[in-house]
GROMACS .gro file of C-alpha atoms in nm:
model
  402
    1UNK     CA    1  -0.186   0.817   2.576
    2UNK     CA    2  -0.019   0.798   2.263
    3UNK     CA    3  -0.202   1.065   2.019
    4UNK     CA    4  -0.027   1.056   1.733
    5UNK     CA    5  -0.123   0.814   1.420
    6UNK     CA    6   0.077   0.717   1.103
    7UNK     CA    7  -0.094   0.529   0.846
    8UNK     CA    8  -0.009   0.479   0.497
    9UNK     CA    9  -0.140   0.341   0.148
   10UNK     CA   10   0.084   0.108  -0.085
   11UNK     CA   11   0.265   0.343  -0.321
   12UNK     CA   12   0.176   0.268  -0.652
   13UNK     CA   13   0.355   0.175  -0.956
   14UNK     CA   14   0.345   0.417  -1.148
   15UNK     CA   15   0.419   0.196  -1.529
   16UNK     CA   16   0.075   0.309  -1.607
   17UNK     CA   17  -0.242   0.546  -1.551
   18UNK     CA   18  -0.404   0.482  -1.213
   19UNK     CA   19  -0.708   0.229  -1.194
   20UNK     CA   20  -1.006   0.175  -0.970
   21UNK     CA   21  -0.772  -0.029  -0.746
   22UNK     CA   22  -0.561   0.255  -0.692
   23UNK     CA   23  -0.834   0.491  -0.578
   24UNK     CA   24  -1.039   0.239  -0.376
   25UNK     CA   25  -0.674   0.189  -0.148
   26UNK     CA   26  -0.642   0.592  -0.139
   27UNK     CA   27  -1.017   0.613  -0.019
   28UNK     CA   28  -0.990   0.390   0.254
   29UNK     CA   29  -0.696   0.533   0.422
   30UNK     CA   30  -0.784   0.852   0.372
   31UNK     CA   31  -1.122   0.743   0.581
   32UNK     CA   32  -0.953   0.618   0.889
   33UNK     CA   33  -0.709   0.908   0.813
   34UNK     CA   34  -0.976   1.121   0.869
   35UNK     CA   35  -1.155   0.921   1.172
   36UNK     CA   36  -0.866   0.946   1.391
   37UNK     CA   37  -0.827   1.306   1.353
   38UNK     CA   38  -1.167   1.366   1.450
   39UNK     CA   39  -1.080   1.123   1.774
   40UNK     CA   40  -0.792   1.346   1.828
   41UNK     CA   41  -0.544   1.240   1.698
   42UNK     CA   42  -0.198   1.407   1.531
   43UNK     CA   43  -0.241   1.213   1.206
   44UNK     CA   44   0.016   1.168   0.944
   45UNK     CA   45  -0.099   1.035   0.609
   46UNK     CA   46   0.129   0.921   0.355
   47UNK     CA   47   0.105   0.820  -0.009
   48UNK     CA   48   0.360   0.818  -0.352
   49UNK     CA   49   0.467   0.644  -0.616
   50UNK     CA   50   0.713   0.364  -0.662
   51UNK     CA   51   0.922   0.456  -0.916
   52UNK     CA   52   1.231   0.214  -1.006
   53UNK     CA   53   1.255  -0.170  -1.165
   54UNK     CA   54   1.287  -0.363  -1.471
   55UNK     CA   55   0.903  -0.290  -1.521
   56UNK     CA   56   0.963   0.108  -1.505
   57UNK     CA   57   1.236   0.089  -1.740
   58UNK     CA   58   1.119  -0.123  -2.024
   59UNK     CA   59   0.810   0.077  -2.023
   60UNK     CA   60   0.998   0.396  -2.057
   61UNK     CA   61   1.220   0.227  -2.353
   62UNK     CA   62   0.860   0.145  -2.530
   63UNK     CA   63   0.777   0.527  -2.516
   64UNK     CA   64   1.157   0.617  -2.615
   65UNK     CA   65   1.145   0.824  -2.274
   66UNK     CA   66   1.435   0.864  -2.019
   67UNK     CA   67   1.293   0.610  -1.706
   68UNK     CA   68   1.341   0.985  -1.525
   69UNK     CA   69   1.131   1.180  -1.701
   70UNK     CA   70   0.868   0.891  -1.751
   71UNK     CA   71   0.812   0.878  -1.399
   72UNK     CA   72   0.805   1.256  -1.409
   73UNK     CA   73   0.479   1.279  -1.581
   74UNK     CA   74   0.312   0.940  -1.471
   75UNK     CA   75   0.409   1.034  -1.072
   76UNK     CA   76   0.242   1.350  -1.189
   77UNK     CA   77  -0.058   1.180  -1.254
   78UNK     CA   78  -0.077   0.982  -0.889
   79UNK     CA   79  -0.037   1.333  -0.674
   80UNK     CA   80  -0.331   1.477  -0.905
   81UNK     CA   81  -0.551   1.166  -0.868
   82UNK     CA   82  -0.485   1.235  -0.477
   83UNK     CA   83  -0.574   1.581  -0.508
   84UNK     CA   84  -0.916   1.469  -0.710
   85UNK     CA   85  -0.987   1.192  -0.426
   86UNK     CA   86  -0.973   1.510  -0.186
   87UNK     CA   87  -0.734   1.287   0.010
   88UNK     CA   88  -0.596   1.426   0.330
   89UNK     CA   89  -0.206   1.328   0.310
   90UNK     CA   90   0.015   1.464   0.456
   91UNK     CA   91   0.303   1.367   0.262
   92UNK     CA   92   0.360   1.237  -0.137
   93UNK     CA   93   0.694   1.023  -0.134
   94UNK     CA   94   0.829   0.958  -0.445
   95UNK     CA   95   1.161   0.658  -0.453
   96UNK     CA   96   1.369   0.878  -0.698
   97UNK     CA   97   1.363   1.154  -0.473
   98UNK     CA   98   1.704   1.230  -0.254
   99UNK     CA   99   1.564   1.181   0.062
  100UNK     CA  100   1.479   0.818  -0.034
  101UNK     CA  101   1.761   0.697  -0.179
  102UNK     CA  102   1.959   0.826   0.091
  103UNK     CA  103   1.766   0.624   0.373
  104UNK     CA  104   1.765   0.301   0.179
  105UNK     CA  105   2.160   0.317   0.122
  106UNK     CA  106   2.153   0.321   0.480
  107UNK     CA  107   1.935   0.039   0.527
  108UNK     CA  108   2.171  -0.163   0.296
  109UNK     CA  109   2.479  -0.036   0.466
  110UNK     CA  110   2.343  -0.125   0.776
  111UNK     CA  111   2.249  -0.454   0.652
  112UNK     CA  112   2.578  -0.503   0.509
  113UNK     CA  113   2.734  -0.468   0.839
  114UNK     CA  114   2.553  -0.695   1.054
  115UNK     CA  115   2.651  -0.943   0.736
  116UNK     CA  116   2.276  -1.023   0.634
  117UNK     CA  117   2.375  -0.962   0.284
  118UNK     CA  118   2.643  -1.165   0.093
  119UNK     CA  119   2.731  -1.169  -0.300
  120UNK     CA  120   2.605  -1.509  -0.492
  121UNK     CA  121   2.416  -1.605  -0.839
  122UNK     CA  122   2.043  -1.615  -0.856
  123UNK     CA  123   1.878  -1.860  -1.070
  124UNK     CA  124   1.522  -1.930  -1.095
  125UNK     CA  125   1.152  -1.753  -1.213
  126UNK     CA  126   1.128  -1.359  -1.217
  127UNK     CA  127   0.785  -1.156  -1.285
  128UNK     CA  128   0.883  -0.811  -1.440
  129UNK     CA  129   0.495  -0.733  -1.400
  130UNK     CA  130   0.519  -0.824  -1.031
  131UNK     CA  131   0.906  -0.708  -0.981
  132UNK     CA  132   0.871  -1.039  -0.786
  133UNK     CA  133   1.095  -1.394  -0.741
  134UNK     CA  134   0.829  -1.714  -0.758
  135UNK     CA  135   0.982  -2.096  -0.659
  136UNK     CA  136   0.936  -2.382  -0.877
  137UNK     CA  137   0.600  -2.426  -0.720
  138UNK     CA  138   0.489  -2.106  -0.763
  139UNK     CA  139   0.447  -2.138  -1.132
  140UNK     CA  140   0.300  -2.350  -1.410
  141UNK     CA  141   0.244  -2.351  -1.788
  142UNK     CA  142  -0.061  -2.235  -1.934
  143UNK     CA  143  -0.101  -2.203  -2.342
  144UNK     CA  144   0.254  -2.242  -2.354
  145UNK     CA  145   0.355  -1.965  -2.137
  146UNK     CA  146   0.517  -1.987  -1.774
  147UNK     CA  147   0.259  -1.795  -1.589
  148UNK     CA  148   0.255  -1.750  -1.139
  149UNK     CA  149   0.019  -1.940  -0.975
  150UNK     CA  150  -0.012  -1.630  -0.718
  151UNK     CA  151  -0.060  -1.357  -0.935
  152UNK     CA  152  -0.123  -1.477  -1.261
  153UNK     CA  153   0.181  -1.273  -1.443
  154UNK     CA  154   0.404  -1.420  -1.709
  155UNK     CA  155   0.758  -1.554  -1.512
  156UNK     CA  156   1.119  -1.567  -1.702
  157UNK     CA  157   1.394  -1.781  -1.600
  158UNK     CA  158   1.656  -1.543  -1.464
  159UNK     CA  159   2.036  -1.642  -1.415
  160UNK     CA  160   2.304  -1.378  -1.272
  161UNK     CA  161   2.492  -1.265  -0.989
  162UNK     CA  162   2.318  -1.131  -0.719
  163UNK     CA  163   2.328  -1.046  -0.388
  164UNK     CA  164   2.091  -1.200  -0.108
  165UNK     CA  165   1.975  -1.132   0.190
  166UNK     CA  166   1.937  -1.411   0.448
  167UNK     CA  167   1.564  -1.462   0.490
  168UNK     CA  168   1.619  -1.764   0.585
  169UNK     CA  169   1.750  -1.695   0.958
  170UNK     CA  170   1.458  -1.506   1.003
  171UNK     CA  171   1.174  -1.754   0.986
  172UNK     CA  172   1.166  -1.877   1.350
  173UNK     CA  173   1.190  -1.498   1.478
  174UNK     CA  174   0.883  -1.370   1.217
  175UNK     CA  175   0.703  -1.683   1.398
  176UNK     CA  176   0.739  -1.585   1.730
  177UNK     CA  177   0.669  -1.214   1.669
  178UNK     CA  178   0.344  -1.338   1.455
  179UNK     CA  179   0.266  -1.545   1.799
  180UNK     CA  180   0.306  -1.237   2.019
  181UNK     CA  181   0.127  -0.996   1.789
  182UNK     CA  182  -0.182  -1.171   1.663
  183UNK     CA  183  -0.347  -0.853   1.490
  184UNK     CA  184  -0.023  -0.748   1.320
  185UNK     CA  185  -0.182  -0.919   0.953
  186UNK     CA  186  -0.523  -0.936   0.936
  187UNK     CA  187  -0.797  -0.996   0.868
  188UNK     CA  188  -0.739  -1.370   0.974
  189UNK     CA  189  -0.728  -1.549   0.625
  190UNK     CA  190  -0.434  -1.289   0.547
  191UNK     CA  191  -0.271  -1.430   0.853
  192UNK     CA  192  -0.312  -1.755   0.801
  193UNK     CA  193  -0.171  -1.718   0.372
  194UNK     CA  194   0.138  -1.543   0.601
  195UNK     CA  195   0.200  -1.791   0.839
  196UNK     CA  196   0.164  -2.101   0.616
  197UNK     CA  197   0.417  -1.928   0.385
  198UNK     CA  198   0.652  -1.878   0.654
  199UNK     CA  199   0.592  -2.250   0.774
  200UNK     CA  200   0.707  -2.395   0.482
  201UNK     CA  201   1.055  -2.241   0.481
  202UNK     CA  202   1.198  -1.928   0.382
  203UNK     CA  203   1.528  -1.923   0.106
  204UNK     CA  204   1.738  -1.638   0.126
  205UNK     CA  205   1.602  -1.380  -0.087
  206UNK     CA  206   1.761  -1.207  -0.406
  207UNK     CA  207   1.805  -0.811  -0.351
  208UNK     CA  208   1.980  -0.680  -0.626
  209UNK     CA  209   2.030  -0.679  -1.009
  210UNK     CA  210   2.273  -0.657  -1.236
  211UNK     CA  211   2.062  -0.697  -1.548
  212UNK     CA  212   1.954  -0.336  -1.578
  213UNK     CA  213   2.046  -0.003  -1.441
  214UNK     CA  214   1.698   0.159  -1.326
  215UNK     CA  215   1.741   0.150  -0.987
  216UNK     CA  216   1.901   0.273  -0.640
  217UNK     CA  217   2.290   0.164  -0.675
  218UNK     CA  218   2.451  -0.042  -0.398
  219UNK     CA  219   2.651   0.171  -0.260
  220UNK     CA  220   2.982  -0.096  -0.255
  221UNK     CA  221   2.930  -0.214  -0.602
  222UNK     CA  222   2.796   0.003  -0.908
  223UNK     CA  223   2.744  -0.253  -1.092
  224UNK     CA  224   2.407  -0.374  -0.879
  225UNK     CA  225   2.084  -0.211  -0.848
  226UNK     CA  226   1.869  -0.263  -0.483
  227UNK     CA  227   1.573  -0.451  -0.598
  228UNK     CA  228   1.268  -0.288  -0.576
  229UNK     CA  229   1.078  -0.420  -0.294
  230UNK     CA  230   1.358  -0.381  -0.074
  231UNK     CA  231   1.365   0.002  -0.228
  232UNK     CA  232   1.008   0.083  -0.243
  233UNK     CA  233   0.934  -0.074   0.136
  234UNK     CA  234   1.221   0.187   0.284
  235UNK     CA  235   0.956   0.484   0.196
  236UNK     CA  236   0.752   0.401   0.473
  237UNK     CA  237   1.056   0.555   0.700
  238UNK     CA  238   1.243   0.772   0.464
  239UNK     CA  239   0.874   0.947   0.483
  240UNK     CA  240   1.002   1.032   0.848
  241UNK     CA  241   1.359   1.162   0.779
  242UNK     CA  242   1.524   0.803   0.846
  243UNK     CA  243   1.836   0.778   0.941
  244UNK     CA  244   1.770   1.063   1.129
  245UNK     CA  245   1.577   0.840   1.433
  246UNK     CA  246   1.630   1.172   1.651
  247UNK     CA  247   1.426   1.340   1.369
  248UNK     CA  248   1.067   1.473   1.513
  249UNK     CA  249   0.886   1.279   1.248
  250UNK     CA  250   1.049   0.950   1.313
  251UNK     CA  251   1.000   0.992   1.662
  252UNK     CA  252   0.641   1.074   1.643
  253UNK     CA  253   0.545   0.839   1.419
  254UNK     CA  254   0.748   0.498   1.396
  255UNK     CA  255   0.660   0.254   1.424
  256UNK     CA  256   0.375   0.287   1.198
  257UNK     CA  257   0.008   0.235   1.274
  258UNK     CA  258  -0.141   0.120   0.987
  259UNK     CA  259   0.031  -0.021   0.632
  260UNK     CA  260  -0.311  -0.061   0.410
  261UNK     CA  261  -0.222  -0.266   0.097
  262UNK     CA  262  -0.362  -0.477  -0.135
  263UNK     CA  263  -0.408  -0.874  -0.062
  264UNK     CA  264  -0.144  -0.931  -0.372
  265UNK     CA  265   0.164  -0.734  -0.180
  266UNK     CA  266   0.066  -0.931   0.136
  267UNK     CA  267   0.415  -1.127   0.128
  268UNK     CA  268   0.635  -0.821   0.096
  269UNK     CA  269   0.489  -0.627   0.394
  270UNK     CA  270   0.421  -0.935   0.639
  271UNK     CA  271   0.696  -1.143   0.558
  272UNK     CA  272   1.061  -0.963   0.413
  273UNK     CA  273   0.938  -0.610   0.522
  274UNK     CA  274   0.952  -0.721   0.929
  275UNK     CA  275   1.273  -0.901   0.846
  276UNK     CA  276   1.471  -0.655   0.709
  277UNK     CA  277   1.342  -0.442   0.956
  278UNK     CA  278   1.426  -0.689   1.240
  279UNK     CA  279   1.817  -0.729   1.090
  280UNK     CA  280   1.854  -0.387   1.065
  281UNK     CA  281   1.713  -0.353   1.487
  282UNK     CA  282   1.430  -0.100   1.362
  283UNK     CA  283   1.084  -0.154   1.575
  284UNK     CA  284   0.790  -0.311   1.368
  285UNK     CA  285   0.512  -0.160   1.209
  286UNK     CA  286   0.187  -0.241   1.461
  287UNK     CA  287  -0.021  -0.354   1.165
  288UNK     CA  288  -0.027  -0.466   0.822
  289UNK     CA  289  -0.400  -0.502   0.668
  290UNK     CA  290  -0.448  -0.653   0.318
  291UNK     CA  291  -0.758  -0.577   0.125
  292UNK     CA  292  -0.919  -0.756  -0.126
  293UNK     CA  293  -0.941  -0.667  -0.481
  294UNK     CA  294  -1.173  -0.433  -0.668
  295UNK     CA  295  -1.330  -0.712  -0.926
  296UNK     CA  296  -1.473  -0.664  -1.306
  297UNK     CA  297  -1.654  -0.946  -1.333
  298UNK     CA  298  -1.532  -1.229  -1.198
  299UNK     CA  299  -1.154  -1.127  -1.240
  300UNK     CA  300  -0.936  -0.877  -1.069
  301UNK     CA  301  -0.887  -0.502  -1.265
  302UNK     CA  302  -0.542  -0.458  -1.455
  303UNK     CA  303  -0.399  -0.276  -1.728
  304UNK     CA  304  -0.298  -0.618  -1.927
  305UNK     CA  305  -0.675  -0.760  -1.876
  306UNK     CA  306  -0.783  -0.399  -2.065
  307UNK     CA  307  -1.088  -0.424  -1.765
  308UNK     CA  308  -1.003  -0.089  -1.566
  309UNK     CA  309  -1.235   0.161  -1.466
  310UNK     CA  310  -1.116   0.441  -1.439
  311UNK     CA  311  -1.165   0.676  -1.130
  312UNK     CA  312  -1.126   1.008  -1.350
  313UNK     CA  313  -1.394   0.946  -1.575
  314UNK     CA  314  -1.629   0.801  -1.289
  315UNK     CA  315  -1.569   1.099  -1.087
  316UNK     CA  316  -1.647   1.355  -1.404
  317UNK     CA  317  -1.987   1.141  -1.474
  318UNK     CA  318  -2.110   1.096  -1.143
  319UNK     CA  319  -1.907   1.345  -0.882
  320UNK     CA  320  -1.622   1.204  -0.600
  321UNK     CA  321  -1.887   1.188  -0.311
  322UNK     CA  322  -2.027   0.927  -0.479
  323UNK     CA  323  -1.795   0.690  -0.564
  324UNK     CA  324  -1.608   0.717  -0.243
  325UNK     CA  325  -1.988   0.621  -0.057
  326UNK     CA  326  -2.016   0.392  -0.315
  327UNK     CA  327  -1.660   0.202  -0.280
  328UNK     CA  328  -1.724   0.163   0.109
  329UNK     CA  329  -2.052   0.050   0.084
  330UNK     CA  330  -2.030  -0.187  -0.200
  331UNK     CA  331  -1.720  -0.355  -0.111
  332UNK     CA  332  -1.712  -0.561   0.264
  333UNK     CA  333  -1.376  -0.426   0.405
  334UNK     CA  334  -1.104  -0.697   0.370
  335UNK     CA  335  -1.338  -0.867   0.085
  336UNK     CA  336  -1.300  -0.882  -0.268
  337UNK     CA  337  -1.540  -0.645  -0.391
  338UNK     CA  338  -1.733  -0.676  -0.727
  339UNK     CA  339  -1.803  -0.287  -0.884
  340UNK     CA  340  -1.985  -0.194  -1.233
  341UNK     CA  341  -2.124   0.151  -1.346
  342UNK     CA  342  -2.469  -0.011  -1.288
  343UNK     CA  343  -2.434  -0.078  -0.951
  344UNK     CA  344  -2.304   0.245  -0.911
  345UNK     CA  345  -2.603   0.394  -1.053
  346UNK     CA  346  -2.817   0.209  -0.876
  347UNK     CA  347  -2.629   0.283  -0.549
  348UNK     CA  348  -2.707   0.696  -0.634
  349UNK     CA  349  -3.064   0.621  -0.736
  350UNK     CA  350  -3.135   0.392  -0.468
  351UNK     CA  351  -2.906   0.528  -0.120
  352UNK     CA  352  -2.824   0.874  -0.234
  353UNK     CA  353  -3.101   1.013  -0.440
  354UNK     CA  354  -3.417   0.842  -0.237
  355UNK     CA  355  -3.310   0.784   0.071
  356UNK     CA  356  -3.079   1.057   0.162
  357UNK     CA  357  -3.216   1.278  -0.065
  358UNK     CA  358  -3.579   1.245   0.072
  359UNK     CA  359  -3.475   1.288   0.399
  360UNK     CA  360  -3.278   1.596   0.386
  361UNK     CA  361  -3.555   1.730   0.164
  362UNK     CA  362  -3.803   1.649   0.476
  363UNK     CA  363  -3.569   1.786   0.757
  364UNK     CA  364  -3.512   2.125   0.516
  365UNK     CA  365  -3.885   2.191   0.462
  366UNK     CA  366  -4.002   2.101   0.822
  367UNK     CA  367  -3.721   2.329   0.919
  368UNK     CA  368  -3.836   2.612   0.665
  369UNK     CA  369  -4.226   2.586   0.745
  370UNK     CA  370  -4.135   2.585   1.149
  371UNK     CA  371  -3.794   2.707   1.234
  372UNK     CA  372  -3.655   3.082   1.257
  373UNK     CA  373  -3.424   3.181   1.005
  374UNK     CA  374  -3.134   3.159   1.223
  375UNK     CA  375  -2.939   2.817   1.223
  376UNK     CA  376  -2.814   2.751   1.579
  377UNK     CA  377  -2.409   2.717   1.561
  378UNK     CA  378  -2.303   2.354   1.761
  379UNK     CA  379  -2.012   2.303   1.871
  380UNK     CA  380  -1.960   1.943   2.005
  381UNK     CA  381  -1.825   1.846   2.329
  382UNK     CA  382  -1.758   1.525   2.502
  383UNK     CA  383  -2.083   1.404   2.562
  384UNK     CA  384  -2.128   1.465   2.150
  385UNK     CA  385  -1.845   1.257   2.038
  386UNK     CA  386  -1.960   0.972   2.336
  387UNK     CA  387  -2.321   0.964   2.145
  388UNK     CA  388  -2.128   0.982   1.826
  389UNK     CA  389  -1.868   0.692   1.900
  390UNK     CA  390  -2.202   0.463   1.948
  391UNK     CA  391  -2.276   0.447   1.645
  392UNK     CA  392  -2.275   0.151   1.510
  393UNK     CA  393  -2.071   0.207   1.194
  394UNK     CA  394  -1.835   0.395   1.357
  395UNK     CA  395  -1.757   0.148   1.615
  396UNK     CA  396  -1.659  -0.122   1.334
  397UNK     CA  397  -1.394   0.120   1.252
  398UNK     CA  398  -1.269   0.168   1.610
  399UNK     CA  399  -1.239  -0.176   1.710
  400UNK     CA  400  -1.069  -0.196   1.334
  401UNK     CA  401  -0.829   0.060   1.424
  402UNK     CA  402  -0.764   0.025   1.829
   0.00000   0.00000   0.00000
């Protein structure tokens, strides 16, 4: 039996501070992180920051910083939030780091030599908040503003020479591979978004940009930068030392277990992350699971809406344990999930305080009045983890997982 388990969280953009959305992602990987190991399993756990983009830059330029050092401090930021989450990774991946940009010049070598890429002119609607391309139907006008019907971010019409890569010969194959691996996207209303995307036809999709310069170079023309999906996705094996596939990392742990992401990035990691991977003969991820969003209100949490909590000054009021109880609890895995300081507070008052604190206030005073002074050591065996793996709560997770 396979014993080794590779999971990893979205890595985050790092064009501001981290939010509530950012944490909740970290938490729940570094939960089933954590389950597995205690099933007995070699675990490797990996988060980081996505650092390149028009997004990135312009950001930088608002500050007067060098895009570099920018990321520098805000990357910064992301590893400490991990180490305040108490997050078991096993790896923080950055995409300006040598070891990444050297496995996605691969990728786009190798790319470029089974001719999936070819030099053209891209015209159409561009998010810089989304560092994604939308089609015609993807967007509409709202108070006089061209706006993405899937996201919500402000578009601009985008005209330059670019090269593509040809989606487009991939749609029957992502199918067929959907058909023969039914809980590769889920839950089931992810699959579905997936496969009626797919159904409707895929265009060959834009993968560079000549526009600005904060990015990975092609490496057979300077004058392009690898967009940044096609970048940021290539962490997920760089992590392992690819190109190196006779690297022990690689080999113990591709293809990955688990991608956890948010619902929004569905479309990059179900639809062109498979492809590339599939034109560049790589084996598949086993799963890709999208989330749902942490909510304030009624609408999702971003920087632009100014309706972030933020993590850091939960976790100073009320203490990590806490809030990481309180994110799993509050928020039905694969759900949307509504969160306020008030439920929050109830949440301690109510689960934490009363009930857990009542009964390991009973269990220490029975055991005071009636038990020796000596605490008997445990140590569980197989019959333990059996009784343990019956659980109720715990079962959700395997059948999640397995």
């Amino acid at each position: 039996m396979d014993k080794n388990f590779f999971i990893t969280t979205p890595i985050y953009y790092p064009s501001g501070n981290p939010h509530m959305g950012h944490a909740y992602s970290s938490i729940i990987a570094d939960v089933i992180a954590r389950f597995k190991r205690l099933d007995g399993y070699n675990v490797e756990f990996l988060t980081g920051t996505d650092e390149h983009g028009l997004k990135i830059q312009r950001a930088a330029e608002e500050k007067g910083l060098d895009p570099k050092k920018f990321c520098d401090e805000l990357s910064k930021t992301f590893r400490n939030l991990s180490k305040t989450l108490n997050l078991s990774n096993t790896d923080f991946i950055r995409t300006t780091e040598d070891r990444h940009i050297k496995s996605v010049q691969n990728l786009w070598k190798i790319l470029e030599k089974k001719n999936q890429i070819y030099l053209s002119k891209y015209s159409g609607w561009y998010s810089v908040s989304d560092e994604a391309f939308y089609s015609e139907d993807e967007i509409k006008e709202e108070n006089g503003v061209n706006i993405s019907t899937i996201s919500g971010s402000k578009v601009e019409w985008v005209e330059e020479e670019s090269y593509f890569f040809k989606l487009s010969e991939w749609e029957n194959k992502l199918l067929k591979f959907y058909e023969e691996n039914p809980k590769f996207i889920l839950p089931d209303t992810r699959r579905n978004e997936v496969l009626s995307f797919v159904k409707s036809g895929l265009k060959d999709l834009s993968v560079s940009r000549k526009s600005f310069s904060w990015g990975i170079k092609v490496p057979s023309n300077k004058d392009h930068v690898i967009y940044v999906w096609l970048d940021a996705l290539t962490n997920y094996i760089s992590a392992l030392n690819y190109p190196n596939t006779e690297d022990k990392l690689y080999k113990s742990y591709w293809p990955a277990n688990l991608h956890l992401i948010g619902k929004d990035i569905l479309r990059f990691h179900a639809v062109y992350w498979p492809a590339f991977l599939m034109a560049a003969n790589i084996p598949l991820p086993k799963r890709v699971y999208g989330h749902g969003w942490i909510l304030s209100g009624d609408e999702k949490m971003s920087k632009s809406k100014g309706n972030i909590l933020d993590p850091l000054e939960i976790i100073d009021k009320y203490g990590l344990d806490p809030l990481r109880y309180y994110l799993l609890k509050e928020v039905s895995f694969g759900n949307d999930g509504n969160i306020s300081k008030d439920k929050l507070e109830n949440c301690i008052n109510s689960d934490l305080a009363n009930n857990y604190g009542n009964l390991c206030q009973r269990i220490l005073s029975f055991a005071e009045k009636n038990c020796s002074s000596e605490v008997p050591i445990h140590e569980f065996n197989n019959d333990d983890l059996t009784i343990l793996n019956s659980m109720n709560d715990l079962n959700k997770i395997r059948s999640f997982i397995d």
